[in-house]
Amino acid sequence: MQTPAQRCARLVAALEDLASQEESSLRTGDFAAVESIQERAGAVIGDLASQTIAMADEALRARLRAVSARRSRSSEWLAGELERTRTELSETNASRGRVAKIAPVYGSAPAASRAASRLAYVG
């Protein structure tokens, strides 16, 4: 049987591993895996929260601070990626709007005129 301190050490190790997996999944764009990892991490964090007596160990608290910092960096990176994607989407939508405004000008030429234009390029 594990002591509370051993159980906490095992849970912290599991959380460290999950933080590493989360970071790797974010970098590869595997967001379904990120969601699953975050759900599992939430369960581990909940279990750790119930182990307050054993968390008196400074070394475990230092490891938890490192995991928290790692997850914060991952969250910041993800927020940056989301902002970049939003900006790209906004630019794409603006381009589509510009194309939609000028498309009727190009699409409204009579068929005979379009055929003559094509023949002029053929030569």
CSV table of C-alpha atoms in Angstrom, one decimal:
chain,number,residue,atom,x,y,z
A,1,MET,CA,0.0,0.0,0.0
A,2,GLN,CA,1.2,3.5,-0.8
A,3,THR,CA,1.7,6.2,1.7
A,4,PRO,CA,0.1,9.5,0.9
A,5,ALA,CA,3.5,11.0,0.0
A,6,GLN,CA,4.2,8.2,-2.4
A,7,ARG,CA,0.7,8.6,-3.9
A,8,CYS,CA,1.3,12.3,-4.4
A,9,ALA,CA,4.7,11.7,-6.0
A,10,ARG,CA,3.1,9.2,-8.4
A,11,LEU,CA,0.3,11.7,-9.2
A,12,VAL,CA,2.8,14.5,-9.8
A,13,ALA,CA,4.8,12.3,-12.1
A,14,ALA,CA,1.6,11.5,-14.0
A,15,LEU,CA,0.8,15.2,-14.3
A,16,GLU,CA,4.3,15.9,-15.6
A,17,ASP,CA,3.9,13.2,-18.2
A,18,LEU,CA,0.5,14.6,-19.2
A,19,ALA,CA,2.0,18.1,-19.5
A,20,SER,CA,4.6,16.7,-21.8
A,21,GLN,CA,2.1,14.9,-24.0
A,22,GLU,CA,-0.1,18.0,-24.1
A,23,GLU,CA,2.8,20.1,-25.3
A,24,SER,CA,3.7,17.6,-28.0
A,25,SER,CA,0.1,17.3,-29.2
A,26,LEU,CA,-0.2,21.1,-29.4
A,27,ARG,CA,2.9,21.3,-31.5
A,28,THR,CA,1.7,18.7,-33.9
A,29,GLY,CA,-1.8,20.2,-34.0
A,30,ASP,CA,-3.5,17.1,-32.6
A,31,PHE,CA,-6.2,19.0,-30.7
A,32,ALA,CA,-8.4,16.0,-30.1
A,33,ALA,CA,-5.5,14.5,-28.1
A,34,VAL,CA,-5.1,17.8,-26.3
A,35,GLU,CA,-8.7,17.7,-25.2
A,36,SER,CA,-8.3,14.1,-23.9
A,37,ILE,CA,-5.1,14.9,-22.2
A,38,GLN,CA,-6.6,17.9,-20.4
A,39,GLU,CA,-9.5,15.8,-19.2
A,40,ARG,CA,-7.1,13.3,-17.8
A,41,ALA,CA,-5.0,16.1,-16.2
A,42,GLY,CA,-8.1,17.5,-14.6
A,43,ALA,CA,-8.8,14.2,-12.9
A,44,VAL,CA,-5.2,13.9,-11.7
A,45,ILE,CA,-5.3,17.5,-10.4
A,46,GLY,CA,-8.6,16.7,-8.6
A,47,ASP,CA,-7.0,13.7,-7.0
A,48,LEU,CA,-3.9,15.8,-6.0
A,49,ALA,CA,-6.2,18.4,-4.4
A,50,SER,CA,-7.6,15.8,-2.1
A,51,GLN,CA,-4.1,14.9,-0.9
A,52,THR,CA,-3.4,18.2,0.9
A,53,ILE,CA,-1.6,16.6,3.9
A,54,ALA,CA,1.0,14.9,1.8
A,55,MET,CA,1.6,18.0,-0.3
A,56,ALA,CA,3.6,19.5,2.5
A,57,ASP,CA,6.7,18.2,0.7
A,58,GLU,CA,8.5,21.2,-0.8
A,59,ALA,CA,10.0,19.1,-3.6
A,60,LEU,CA,6.6,18.0,-4.8
A,61,ARG,CA,5.3,21.6,-4.6
A,62,ALA,CA,8.3,22.7,-6.7
A,63,ARG,CA,7.5,20.0,-9.3
A,64,LEU,CA,3.9,21.1,-9.4
A,65,ARG,CA,5.0,24.7,-9.9
A,66,ALA,CA,7.2,23.6,-12.8
A,67,VAL,CA,4.2,21.7,-14.4
A,68,SER,CA,2.0,24.7,-13.9
A,69,ALA,CA,4.5,26.9,-15.6
A,70,ARG,CA,4.8,24.4,-18.5
A,71,ARG,CA,1.1,24.3,-18.9
A,72,SER,CA,0.9,28.1,-18.8
A,73,ARG,CA,3.5,28.3,-21.6
A,74,SER,CA,1.4,25.8,-23.6
A,75,SER,CA,-1.7,27.9,-23.0
A,76,GLU,CA,0.0,31.1,-24.0
A,77,TRP,CA,1.3,29.4,-27.2
A,78,LEU,CA,-2.2,28.1,-28.0
A,79,ALA,CA,-3.7,31.6,-27.4
A,80,GLY,CA,-1.1,33.0,-29.8
A,81,GLU,CA,-2.0,30.4,-32.4
A,82,LEU,CA,-5.7,31.1,-32.0
A,83,GLU,CA,-5.0,34.8,-32.5
A,84,ARG,CA,-2.9,34.2,-35.6
A,85,THR,CA,-5.6,31.9,-37.0
A,86,ARG,CA,-8.3,34.6,-36.2
A,87,THR,CA,-6.2,37.2,-38.0
A,88,GLU,CA,-5.8,34.9,-41.1
A,89,LEU,CA,-9.5,34.1,-41.1
A,90,SER,CA,-10.3,37.8,-40.9
A,91,GLU,CA,-8.0,38.6,-43.8
A,92,THR,CA,-9.4,35.7,-45.9
A,93,ASN,CA,-12.9,37.0,-45.3
A,94,ALA,CA,-11.9,40.5,-46.3
A,95,SER,CA,-10.4,39.1,-49.5
A,96,ARG,CA,-13.5,37.2,-50.2
A,97,GLY,CA,-15.5,40.4,-49.7
A,98,ARG,CA,-13.3,42.2,-52.2
A,99,VAL,CA,-13.6,39.4,-54.7
A,100,ALA,CA,-17.4,39.3,-54.3
A,101,LYS,CA,-17.6,43.0,-55.0
A,102,ILE,CA,-15.6,42.8,-58.3
A,103,ALA,CA,-16.7,39.4,-59.5
A,104,PRO,CA,-19.9,40.7,-61.1
A,105,VAL,CA,-17.9,43.2,-63.2
A,106,TYR,CA,-15.9,40.3,-64.8
A,107,GLY,CA,-18.8,37.9,-64.9
A,108,SER,CA,-21.3,40.2,-66.7
A,109,ALA,CA,-19.5,40.5,-70.1
A,110,PRO,CA,-21.5,39.1,-73.0
A,111,ALA,CA,-20.6,35.6,-74.2
A,112,ALA,CA,-19.5,37.0,-77.7
A,113,SER,CA,-17.1,39.4,-76.0
A,114,ARG,CA,-15.6,36.7,-73.9
A,115,ALA,CA,-15.1,34.5,-76.9
A,116,ALA,CA,-13.4,37.3,-78.8
A,117,SER,CA,-11.1,37.9,-75.8
A,118,ARG,CA,-10.0,34.3,-75.7
A,119,LEU,CA,-9.3,34.3,-79.5
A,120,ALA,CA,-7.2,37.5,-79.1
A,121,TYR,CA,-5.0,35.6,-76.7
A,122,VAL,CA,-4.7,32.5,-78.8
A,123,GLY,CA,-3.4,34.6,-81.6
